[in-house]
XYZ file of N, CA, C and O in Angstrom:
756
model
N 0.841 -1.125 -0.069
C 0.060 0.054 -0.058
C 0.900 1.242 -0.041
O 1.859 1.359 0.784
N 0.631 2.183 -0.908
C 1.426 3.345 -0.985
C 0.881 4.397 0.007
O -0.390 4.535 0.322
N 1.777 5.164 0.646
C 1.374 6.122 1.498
C 1.380 7.526 0.914
O 2.280 7.977 0.274
N 0.155 8.129 0.795
C 0.072 9.311 0.214
C 0.318 10.519 1.156
O -0.062 10.499 2.406
N 1.064 11.516 0.659
C 1.241 12.639 1.569
C 0.236 13.657 1.125
O -0.122 13.860 -0.014
N -0.156 14.480 2.130
C -1.118 15.591 1.670
C -0.408 16.662 0.742
O 0.730 16.873 0.965
N -1.321 17.106 -0.086
C -0.645 18.185 -0.978
C -0.827 19.519 -0.356
O -1.733 19.704 0.524
N 0.040 20.445 -0.606
C 0.006 21.756 -0.012
C -0.469 22.773 -1.142
O 0.023 22.536 -2.272
N -1.178 23.700 -0.788
C -1.568 24.731 -1.751
C -0.424 25.770 -1.690
O 0.058 26.238 -0.666
N 0.113 26.163 -2.926
C 1.161 27.055 -3.132
C 0.551 28.303 -3.630
O -0.119 28.337 -4.671
N 0.610 29.457 -2.946
C 0.137 30.778 -3.458
C 1.268 31.273 -4.307
O 2.011 32.067 -3.823
N 1.177 31.098 -5.585
C 2.102 31.506 -6.585
C 2.175 33.041 -6.694
O 3.192 33.624 -6.835
N 0.975 33.624 -6.586
C 0.964 35.104 -6.711
C 1.687 35.847 -5.573
O 2.378 36.725 -5.832
N 1.584 35.188 -4.379
C 2.301 35.790 -3.259
C 3.750 35.604 -3.229
O 4.605 36.342 -2.945
N 4.180 34.380 -3.746
C 5.555 33.945 -3.710
C 6.410 34.558 -4.910
O 7.582 34.769 -4.797
N 5.757 34.744 -6.112
C 6.490 35.188 -7.239
C 6.533 36.762 -7.319
O 5.443 37.268 -7.311
N 7.733 37.373 -7.254
C 7.718 38.750 -7.090
C 8.716 39.321 -8.010
O 9.709 38.853 -8.296
N 8.375 40.555 -8.659
C 9.323 41.380 -9.202
C 10.295 40.832 -10.245
O 11.234 41.432 -10.528
N 10.074 39.636 -10.721
C 11.089 39.089 -11.715
C 10.397 38.864 -13.035
O 10.950 38.274 -14.008
N 9.267 39.413 -13.176
C 8.609 39.347 -14.507
C 7.838 38.016 -14.701
O 7.228 37.784 -15.756
N 7.871 37.177 -13.731
C 7.181 35.898 -14.034
C 5.741 36.037 -13.500
O 5.448 36.611 -12.529
N 4.858 35.736 -14.471
C 3.536 35.884 -14.131
C 2.962 34.585 -13.515
O 3.216 33.431 -14.019
N 2.262 34.684 -12.404
C 1.830 33.469 -11.633
C 0.937 32.684 -12.447
O 1.019 31.398 -12.433
N 0.165 33.197 -13.371
C -0.802 32.474 -14.158
C 0.010 31.636 -15.168
O -0.324 30.435 -15.447
N 1.098 32.113 -15.658
C 1.891 31.319 -16.630
C 2.542 30.166 -15.983
O 2.672 29.136 -16.450
N 3.029 30.418 -14.645
C 3.664 29.267 -13.870
C 2.540 28.319 -13.623
O 2.809 27.072 -13.759
N 1.360 28.704 -13.238
C 0.217 27.726 -13.051
C -0.036 26.957 -14.235
O -0.225 25.781 -14.209
N -0.060 27.606 -15.431
C -0.409 26.955 -16.661
C 0.741 25.868 -16.922
O 0.454 24.792 -17.404
N 1.998 26.236 -16.613
C 3.092 25.267 -16.892
C 2.999 24.119 -15.987
O 3.069 22.957 -16.369
N 2.633 24.351 -14.738
C 2.409 23.297 -13.848
C 1.309 22.298 -14.290
O 1.294 21.139 -14.126
N 0.259 22.984 -14.689
C -0.906 22.076 -15.287
C -0.514 21.379 -16.485
O -0.898 20.195 -16.704
N 0.184 22.020 -17.361
C 0.598 21.280 -18.675
C 1.513 20.160 -18.435
O 1.483 19.255 -19.228
N 2.379 20.233 -17.403
C 3.244 19.076 -17.195
C 2.352 17.879 -16.693
O 2.785 16.683 -16.937
N 1.221 18.061 -16.046
C 0.359 17.070 -15.736
C 0.703 16.358 -14.478
O 1.274 16.811 -13.540
N 0.558 14.950 -14.506
C 0.777 14.070 -13.408
C 2.245 14.128 -12.793
O 2.319 14.208 -11.638
N 3.130 14.138 -13.734
C 4.561 14.144 -13.229
C 4.785 15.385 -12.433
O 5.330 15.257 -11.304
N 4.397 16.558 -12.859
C 4.507 17.828 -12.013
C 3.826 17.751 -10.744
O 4.313 18.115 -9.762
N 2.600 17.260 -10.819
C 1.740 17.225 -9.616
C 2.432 16.221 -8.516
O 2.367 16.564 -7.365
N 2.861 15.106 -9.113
C 3.524 14.213 -8.151
C 4.749 14.854 -7.610
O 5.018 14.732 -6.314
N 5.544 15.572 -8.410
C 6.720 16.263 -7.903
C 6.362 17.342 -6.810
O 6.916 17.353 -5.728
N 5.321 18.092 -6.990
C 4.961 19.048 -6.053
C 4.420 18.353 -4.794
O 4.722 18.856 -3.752
N 3.522 17.313 -4.917
C 2.969 16.751 -3.804
C 3.916 16.021 -2.914
O 3.890 16.068 -1.715
N 4.865 15.324 -3.569
C 5.800 14.539 -2.789
C 6.941 15.238 -2.262
O 7.334 14.983 -1.101
N 7.530 16.081 -3.059
C 8.766 16.752 -2.541
C 8.515 18.368 -2.407
O 9.225 19.008 -1.771
N 7.507 18.907 -3.167
C 7.351 20.335 -3.126
C 8.469 21.023 -3.986
O 8.425 22.230 -3.766
N 9.137 20.379 -4.622
C 10.262 21.068 -5.390
C 10.004 21.201 -6.895
O 9.508 20.190 -7.498
N 10.386 22.336 -7.552
C 10.321 22.502 -8.971
C 11.701 22.183 -9.430
O 12.678 22.711 -8.981
N 11.776 21.429 -10.465
C 13.083 21.100 -11.031
C 13.537 22.114 -12.011
O 12.817 22.983 -12.556
N 14.826 22.035 -12.397
C 15.399 22.931 -13.398
C 14.705 22.816 -14.709
O 14.411 23.728 -15.353
N 14.390 21.564 -15.148
C 13.737 21.304 -16.406
C 12.291 22.003 -16.404
O 11.937 22.507 -17.409
N 11.641 21.857 -15.327
C 10.308 22.446 -15.260
C 10.370 23.976 -15.262
O 9.546 24.594 -15.813
N 11.356 24.606 -14.676
C 11.611 26.058 -14.607
C 11.926 26.543 -16.031
O 11.447 27.534 -16.546
N 12.719 25.679 -16.773
C 12.994 26.041 -18.192
C 11.650 25.989 -19.068
O 11.537 26.775 -19.891
N 10.840 24.939 -18.771
C 9.566 24.835 -19.449
C 8.637 26.050 -19.146
O 7.895 26.480 -19.952
N 8.713 26.549 -17.969
C 8.006 27.774 -17.548
C 8.432 28.965 -18.422
O 7.673 29.757 -18.742
N 9.702 29.010 -18.604
C 10.297 30.114 -19.448
C 9.658 29.957 -20.929
O 9.341 30.983 -21.462
N 9.410 28.819 -21.300
C 8.730 28.658 -22.690
C 7.431 29.343 -22.657
O 7.012 29.842 -23.858
N 6.727 29.260 -21.563
C 5.393 29.885 -21.566
C 5.463 31.491 -21.271
O 4.635 32.115 -21.868
N 6.411 31.850 -20.485
C 6.518 33.306 -20.263
C 7.153 34.048 -21.273
O 6.902 35.285 -21.497
N 8.236 33.534 -21.943
C 8.854 34.297 -22.945
C 9.135 33.371 -24.198
O 10.070 33.700 -24.948
N 8.284 32.551 -24.391
C 8.464 31.586 -25.583
C 8.421 32.280 -26.932
O 8.934 31.648 -27.910
N 7.833 33.369 -26.978
C 7.606 34.151 -28.175
C 8.887 34.910 -28.757
O 9.041 35.318 -29.793
N 9.874 34.975 -27.784
C 11.018 35.761 -28.015
C 12.157 34.901 -28.652
O 12.395 33.773 -28.452
N 12.895 35.441 -29.727
C 13.956 34.730 -30.353
C 15.082 34.601 -29.334
O 15.306 35.290 -28.475
N 15.706 33.352 -29.583
C 16.786 32.997 -28.715
C 18.057 33.860 -29.037
O 18.314 34.032 -30.235
N 18.647 34.443 -28.013
C 19.954 35.086 -28.168
C 21.051 34.545 -27.476
O 20.850 33.565 -26.761
N 22.191 35.098 -27.509
C 23.387 34.564 -26.838
C 23.244 34.472 -25.262
O 23.625 33.644 -24.620
N 22.546 35.469 -24.692
C 22.343 35.513 -23.284
C 21.436 34.379 -22.869
O 21.695 33.732 -21.766
N 20.485 34.102 -23.648
C 19.551 33.098 -23.371
C 20.255 31.633 -23.345
O 20.121 30.935 -22.636
N 21.047 31.510 -24.529
C 21.791 30.372 -24.793
C 22.810 30.092 -23.549
O 22.981 28.900 -23.096
N 23.400 31.155 -23.084
C 24.308 30.974 -21.955
C 23.630 30.643 -20.736
O 24.078 29.718 -19.918
N 22.505 31.217 -20.393
C 21.679 30.849 -19.249
C 21.187 29.504 -19.376
O 21.144 28.719 -18.252
N 20.807 29.038 -20.517
C 20.204 27.616 -20.704
C 21.425 26.660 -20.489
O 21.239 25.555 -19.773
N 22.466 27.002 -20.996
C 23.747 26.166 -20.785
C 24.037 26.042 -19.227
O 24.274 24.991 -18.841
N 24.044 27.207 -18.598
C 24.349 27.174 -17.191
C 23.349 26.272 -16.412
O 23.537 25.531 -15.522
N 22.038 26.370 -16.764
C 20.996 25.582 -16.197
C 21.233 24.041 -16.460
O 21.085 23.331 -15.539
N 21.634 23.694 -17.753
C 21.747 22.261 -18.016
C 22.962 21.746 -17.278
O 22.899 20.607 -16.786
N 24.039 22.504 -17.236
C 25.240 22.055 -16.436
C 24.897 21.799 -14.985
O 25.360 20.808 -14.465
N 24.079 22.688 -14.360
C 23.735 22.483 -13.036
C 22.686 21.353 -12.724
O 22.890 20.560 -11.813
N 21.869 21.079 -13.717
C 20.955 19.988 -13.738
C 21.451 18.665 -13.824
O 21.273 17.697 -13.116
N 22.518 18.550 -14.744
C 23.183 17.352 -15.042
C 24.464 17.001 -14.241
O 24.850 15.846 -13.981
N 25.066 18.127 -13.717
C 26.317 17.847 -12.917
C 27.487 17.737 -13.904
O 28.580 17.480 -13.360
N 27.257 17.797 -15.140
C 28.367 17.725 -16.089
C 29.031 19.043 -16.412
O 28.276 20.022 -16.317
N 30.199 19.108 -16.809
C 30.868 20.358 -17.103
C 30.836 20.662 -18.613
O 31.136 21.744 -19.046
N 30.341 19.732 -19.417
C 30.297 19.950 -20.784
C 28.794 19.871 -21.308
O 27.976 19.389 -20.582
N 28.577 20.453 -22.434
C 27.236 20.569 -22.995
C 26.993 19.152 -23.636
O 27.732 18.510 -24.253
N 25.774 18.680 -23.386
C 25.274 17.466 -23.901
C 24.985 17.417 -25.271
O 24.153 18.248 -25.766
N 25.636 16.730 -26.165
C 25.254 16.820 -27.533
C 23.803 16.479 -27.896
O 23.266 15.476 -27.234
N 23.103 17.363 -28.564
C 21.762 17.136 -28.853
C 20.766 17.599 -27.710
O 19.643 17.409 -27.822
N 21.345 18.143 -26.611
C 20.692 18.629 -25.614
C 20.067 19.993 -25.790
O 20.113 20.650 -26.845
N 19.427 20.467 -24.651
C 18.801 21.809 -24.690
C 19.772 22.861 -24.870
O 19.559 23.802 -25.610
N 20.887 22.805 -24.161
C 22.000 23.892 -24.282
C 22.547 23.940 -25.790
O 22.695 24.963 -26.346
N 22.798 22.744 -26.356
C 23.339 22.711 -27.607
C 22.324 23.234 -28.671
O 22.693 24.061 -29.577
N 20.964 23.012 -28.494
C 20.003 23.513 -29.380
C 19.982 25.028 -29.239
O 19.769 25.686 -30.206
N 19.998 25.503 -27.999
C 19.848 26.946 -27.744
C 21.142 27.698 -28.383
O 21.063 28.781 -28.945
N 22.341 27.170 -28.235
C 23.559 27.668 -28.797
C 23.455 27.799 -30.284
O 23.742 28.790 -30.908
N 22.971 26.611 -30.942
C 22.756 26.638 -32.362
C 21.761 27.655 -32.782
O 22.066 28.402 -33.837
N 20.616 27.776 -32.050
C 19.615 28.715 -32.426
C 20.167 30.164 -32.316
O 19.771 31.000 -33.133
N 20.876 30.432 -31.206
C 21.366 31.819 -31.071
C 22.342 32.260 -32.149
O 22.305 33.403 -32.702
N 23.196 31.298 -32.564
C 24.080 31.553 -33.609
C 23.314 31.820 -34.948
O 23.669 32.696 -35.709
N 22.286 31.022 -35.232
C 21.557 31.042 -36.472
C 20.750 32.440 -36.384
O 20.605 33.097 -37.389
N 20.188 32.635 -35.229
C 19.352 33.919 -35.073
C 20.220 35.124 -35.384
O 19.674 36.151 -35.873
N 21.378 35.168 -34.940
C 22.237 36.364 -35.103
C 22.471 36.635 -36.491
O 22.706 37.914 -36.897
N 22.341 35.637 -37.460
C 22.581 35.923 -38.803
C 21.292 36.259 -39.714
O 21.323 36.787 -40.828
N 20.111 36.030 -38.981
C 18.917 36.304 -39.659
C 18.404 37.738 -39.362
O 18.618 38.251 -38.265
N 17.736 38.391 -40.288
C 17.206 39.720 -40.184
C 15.747 39.700 -39.594
O 15.521 40.529 -38.666
N 14.850 38.913 -40.112
C 13.418 39.020 -39.670
C 13.183 38.106 -38.490
O 13.635 36.944 -38.511
N 12.511 38.727 -37.595
C 12.169 37.920 -36.231
C 11.360 36.762 -36.602
O 11.336 35.761 -35.855
N 10.534 36.780 -37.664
C 9.579 35.624 -37.967
C 10.457 34.387 -38.398
O 9.893 33.340 -38.259
N 11.657 34.548 -38.845
C 12.467 33.498 -39.262
C 13.381 32.918 -38.080
O 13.881 31.819 -38.326
N 13.416 33.621 -37.102
C 14.281 33.117 -35.914
C 13.611 32.167 -35.072
O 12.452 32.021 -34.998
N 14.508 31.264 -34.491
C 14.023 30.201 -33.586
C 13.691 30.799 -32.247
O 14.378 31.702 -31.745
N 12.563 30.482 -31.689
C 11.974 31.118 -30.462
C 12.304 30.305 -29.270
O 12.658 29.059 -29.446
N 12.332 30.855 -28.033
C 12.682 30.070 -26.817
C 11.680 29.038 -26.610
O 12.090 27.914 -26.130
N 10.459 29.219 -26.929
C 9.392 28.232 -26.785
C 9.772 26.922 -27.517
O 9.441 25.828 -27.096
N 10.306 27.144 -28.697
C 10.711 25.858 -29.541
C 11.735 25.068 -28.919
O 11.886 23.930 -28.995
N 12.711 25.696 -28.221
C 13.869 25.080 -27.587
C 13.487 24.569 -26.277
O 13.931 23.509 -25.888
N 12.685 25.272 -25.341
C 12.424 24.806 -24.064
C 11.152 24.226 -23.812
O 10.865 23.761 -22.616
N 10.298 23.926 -24.882
C 9.058 23.343 -24.552
C 8.962 21.877 -23.869
O 8.150 21.681 -23.020
N 9.955 21.119 -24.152
C 10.085 19.724 -23.430
C 11.449 19.640 -22.717
O 12.032 18.532 -22.702
N 11.855 20.618 -22.082
C 13.257 20.702 -21.463
C 13.367 19.609 -20.452
O 14.396 19.021 -20.438
N 12.355 19.347 -19.674
C 12.593 18.381 -18.596
C 12.755 16.986 -19.233
O 13.484 16.145 -18.584
N 12.214 16.703 -20.339
C 12.383 15.392 -20.959
C 13.615 15.282 -21.699
O 14.237 14.222 -21.898
N 14.261 16.393 -22.246
C 15.431 16.474 -22.987
C 16.611 16.407 -22.077
O 17.791 16.089 -22.650
N 16.566 16.790 -20.797
C 17.641 16.773 -19.947
C 18.037 15.290 -19.522
O 17.105 14.633 -19.116
N 19.152 14.792 -19.503
C 19.486 13.422 -19.073
C 19.329 13.244 -17.612
O 19.013 12.160 -17.224
N 19.474 14.279 -16.880
C 19.127 14.256 -15.458
C 18.696 15.565 -14.997
O 18.888 16.611 -15.708
N 17.984 15.602 -13.846
C 17.318 16.934 -13.401
C 17.470 16.982 -11.914
O 17.457 15.953 -11.284
N 17.288 18.115 -11.438
C 17.342 18.204 -9.926
C 16.505 19.494 -9.635
O 16.160 20.351 -10.400
N 16.133 19.595 -8.394
C 15.369 20.823 -7.917
C 16.208 21.986 -7.897
O 17.417 21.871 -7.640
N 15.557 23.012 -8.255
C 16.322 24.354 -8.332
C 16.675 24.957 -6.951
O 15.840 24.878 -6.064
N 17.905 25.284 -6.755
C 18.287 25.903 -5.431
C 18.717 27.328 -5.798
O 18.817 27.724 -6.826
N 18.870 28.133 -4.607
C 19.293 29.438 -4.832
C 20.595 29.618 -5.490
O 20.813 30.432 -6.399
N 21.509 28.685 -5.213
C 22.826 28.672 -5.841
C 22.687 28.443 -7.395
O 23.414 29.111 -8.180
N 21.863 27.541 -7.807
C 21.533 27.299 -9.172
C 21.033 28.590 -9.857
O 21.525 28.940 -10.997
N 20.016 29.225 -9.217
C 19.497 30.439 -9.857
C 20.594 31.476 -9.868
O 20.682 32.159 -11.025
N 21.445 31.671 -8.985
C 22.510 32.623 -8.971
C 23.491 32.426 -10.169
O 23.821 33.273 -10.892
N 23.761 31.127 -10.384
C 24.722 30.872 -11.494
C 24.100 31.055 -12.821
O 24.778 31.582 -13.713
N 22.815 30.861 -13.016
C 22.161 31.151 -14.331
C 21.952 32.598 -14.491
O 22.131 33.079 -15.502
N 21.658 33.358 -13.404
C 21.577 34.820 -13.493
C 22.881 35.415 -13.853
O 22.930 36.247 -14.823
N 23.980 34.930 -13.250
C 25.262 35.511 -13.700
C 25.665 35.100 -15.108
O 26.168 36.070 -15.911
N 25.192 33.982 -15.585
C 25.526 33.634 -17.091
C 24.813 34.486 -17.974
O 25.358 34.971 -18.967
N 23.479 34.784 -17.584
C 22.658 35.584 -18.456
C 23.171 37.017 -18.445
O 23.230 37.661 -19.530
N 23.549 37.530 -17.302
C 24.072 38.958 -17.244
C 25.347 39.051 -17.997
O 25.656 40.090 -18.684
N 26.342 38.143 -17.820
C 27.619 38.225 -18.576
C 27.401 38.170 -19.996
O 28.277 38.747 -20.767
N 26.477 37.609 -20.571
C 26.231 37.561 -22.048
C 25.260 38.468 -22.637
O 24.926 38.329 -23.806
N 24.728 39.378 -21.809
C 23.838 40.400 -22.322
C 24.464 41.644 -22.596
O 25.238 42.102 -21.767
N 24.273 42.275 -23.753
C 25.058 43.477 -24.112
C 24.735 44.618 -23.096
O 25.517 45.500 -22.826
N 23.471 44.565 -22.506
C 23.074 45.675 -21.512
C 23.316 45.222 -20.169
O 22.930 45.925 -19.103
N 23.953 44.112 -19.887
C 24.119 43.497 -18.582
C 22.891 43.535 -17.656
O 22.926 43.949 -16.503
N 21.859 43.006 -18.294
C 20.626 42.862 -17.466
C 19.989 41.615 -17.788
O 20.253 41.011 -18.909
N 19.142 41.099 -16.884
C 18.298 39.956 -17.123
C 16.938 40.360 -17.720
O 16.576 41.464 -17.460
N 16.247 39.478 -18.427
C 15.073 39.879 -18.962
C 13.842 39.362 -18.113
O 13.877 38.253 -17.604
N 12.878 40.163 -17.911
C 11.646 39.686 -17.195
C 11.038 38.493 -17.817
O 10.859 38.475 -19.061
N 10.730 37.460 -17.119
C 10.207 36.301 -17.655
C 11.176 35.286 -18.426
O 10.785 34.370 -18.996
N 12.503 35.694 -18.399
C 13.395 34.941 -19.063
C 13.818 33.769 -18.216
O 13.275 33.407 -17.195
N 14.951 33.087 -18.768
C 15.487 31.935 -18.146
C 15.945 32.210 -16.772
O 15.519 31.382 -15.773
N 16.648 33.295 -16.481
C 17.224 33.597 -15.135
C 16.025 33.782 -14.094
O 16.017 33.368 -13.014
N 14.993 34.627 -14.564
C 13.851 34.995 -13.856
C 13.079 33.800 -13.388
O 12.590 33.671 -12.306
N 12.919 32.887 -14.386
C 12.195 31.616 -14.053
C 12.923 30.700 -13.074
O 12.229 30.149 -12.177
N 14.176 30.616 -13.146
C 14.843 29.789 -12.193
C 14.972 30.534 -10.797
O 14.852 29.785 -9.868
N 15.017 31.815 -10.791
C 14.948 32.518 -9.530
C 13.627 32.327 -8.862
O 13.554 32.073 -7.608
N 12.552 32.413 -9.645
C 11.140 32.235 -9.038
C 11.050 30.693 -8.487
O 10.476 30.627 -7.493
N 11.590 29.859 -9.260
C 11.507 28.396 -8.849
C 12.272 28.085 -7.590
O 11.856 27.409 -6.717
N 13.460 28.773 -7.429
C 14.253 28.637 -6.309
C 13.552 29.265 -5.091
O 13.590 28.661 -4.051
N 12.826 30.431 -5.254
C 12.088 30.989 -4.105
C 10.922 30.009 -3.755
O 10.732 29.931 -2.563
N 10.218 29.435 -4.732
C 9.151 28.528 -4.468
C 9.758 27.321 -3.706
O 9.130 26.890 -2.681
N 10.770 26.772 -4.070
C 11.456 25.585 -3.468
C 11.870 25.920 -2.084
O 11.627 25.203 -1.136
N 12.467 27.184 -1.903
C 12.907 27.603 -0.545
C 11.698 27.710 0.390
O 11.792 27.405 1.432
N 10.623 28.255 -0.173
C 9.391 28.560 0.601
C 8.806 27.125 1.090
O 8.340 26.988 2.120
N 8.927 26.133 0.175
C 8.384 24.831 0.472
C 9.187 24.233 1.534
O 8.643 23.444 2.436
N 10.543 24.463 1.434
C 11.413 23.741 2.442
C 11.037 24.524 3.846
O 10.975 23.856 4.836
N 10.907 25.773 3.800
C 10.616 26.594 5.030
C 9.285 26.186 5.641
O 9.149 25.869 6.876
N 8.243 25.935 4.855
C 6.914 25.577 5.335
C 7.030 24.066 5.761
O 6.358 23.777 6.719
N 7.827 23.241 5.077
C 7.885 21.911 5.590
C 8.618 21.785 7.003
O 8.187 21.110 7.853
N 9.690 22.679 7.071
C 10.318 22.583 8.406
C 9.502 23.026 9.520
O 9.593 22.661 10.601
N 8.684 24.064 9.268
C 7.822 24.688 10.392
C 6.699 23.684 10.669
O 6.257 23.674 11.749
N 6.263 22.994 9.583
C 5.039 22.133 9.877
C 5.471 20.695 10.502
O 4.697 20.157 11.085
N 6.774 20.438 10.295
C 7.250 19.219 10.935
C 7.628 19.310 12.282
O 7.947 18.269 13.060
N 7.853 20.516 12.849
C 8.342 20.708 14.122
C 7.130 20.710 15.096
O 6.184 21.331 14.781
N 7.252 20.092 16.130
C 6.121 20.009 17.118
C 6.448 20.851 18.296
O 7.556 20.805 18.860
N 5.441 21.591 18.757
C 5.710 22.413 19.905
C 5.889 21.605 21.182
O 5.296 20.567 21.326
N 6.857 21.999 22.040
C 7.176 21.287 23.179
C 6.119 21.806 24.339
O 5.898 22.959 24.354
N 5.690 20.865 25.086
C 4.892 21.329 26.252
C 5.708 21.960 27.344
O 6.818 21.469 27.581
N 5.195 22.912 27.974
C 5.987 23.522 28.983
C 6.013 22.669 30.226
O 5.302 21.819 30.456
N 7.134 22.837 30.991
C 7.191 22.067 32.166
C 6.163 22.479 33.188
O 5.958 23.564 33.413
N 5.450 21.458 33.669
C 4.408 21.747 34.685
C 5.032 21.496 36.034
O 4.906 20.396 36.649
N 5.561 22.583 36.552
C 6.116 22.480 37.968
C 5.104 23.041 38.894
O 4.499 24.086 38.588
N 4.908 22.446 39.927
C 3.990 22.943 40.968
C 4.725 23.413 42.120
O 5.677 23.164 42.623
């Protein structure tokens, strides 16, 4: 007999702040992933790097891939897989190829979009893990270093991983507070 853990309601609107992530887009992403994501949320409460990348496909999927996006995706893949090199045929390789191709094209209609690269990111990654604050910081740094204006984009790769890291940290905090039991005071007479 399997033991079911109670699911927790996550208030995305309250937890997601000032990084351009729309709570509705994250909710749509979680619904679109279906059972796998629901099991992930219910059992561990953690959002994985692959799922955060898929959320980016919803929030900024219409935008053409550029070099800062490719660098952030590469940093995310490296952190998810634990490998120091790009996986051939993986998400980062596709993003780098798309960024190089897009730099040569004039019309935005002809360019490869983030949504095309990141739509099935969690299935394309050979391994995946929950997003941590350190992962988000690394991805933010990669996106900043490769952007000509030295800024991250609202709803972009870095913003999605930052939001996922905050959600995961909030889940850890709420789990820790709910598992601690108050101690009864000493009844001394």
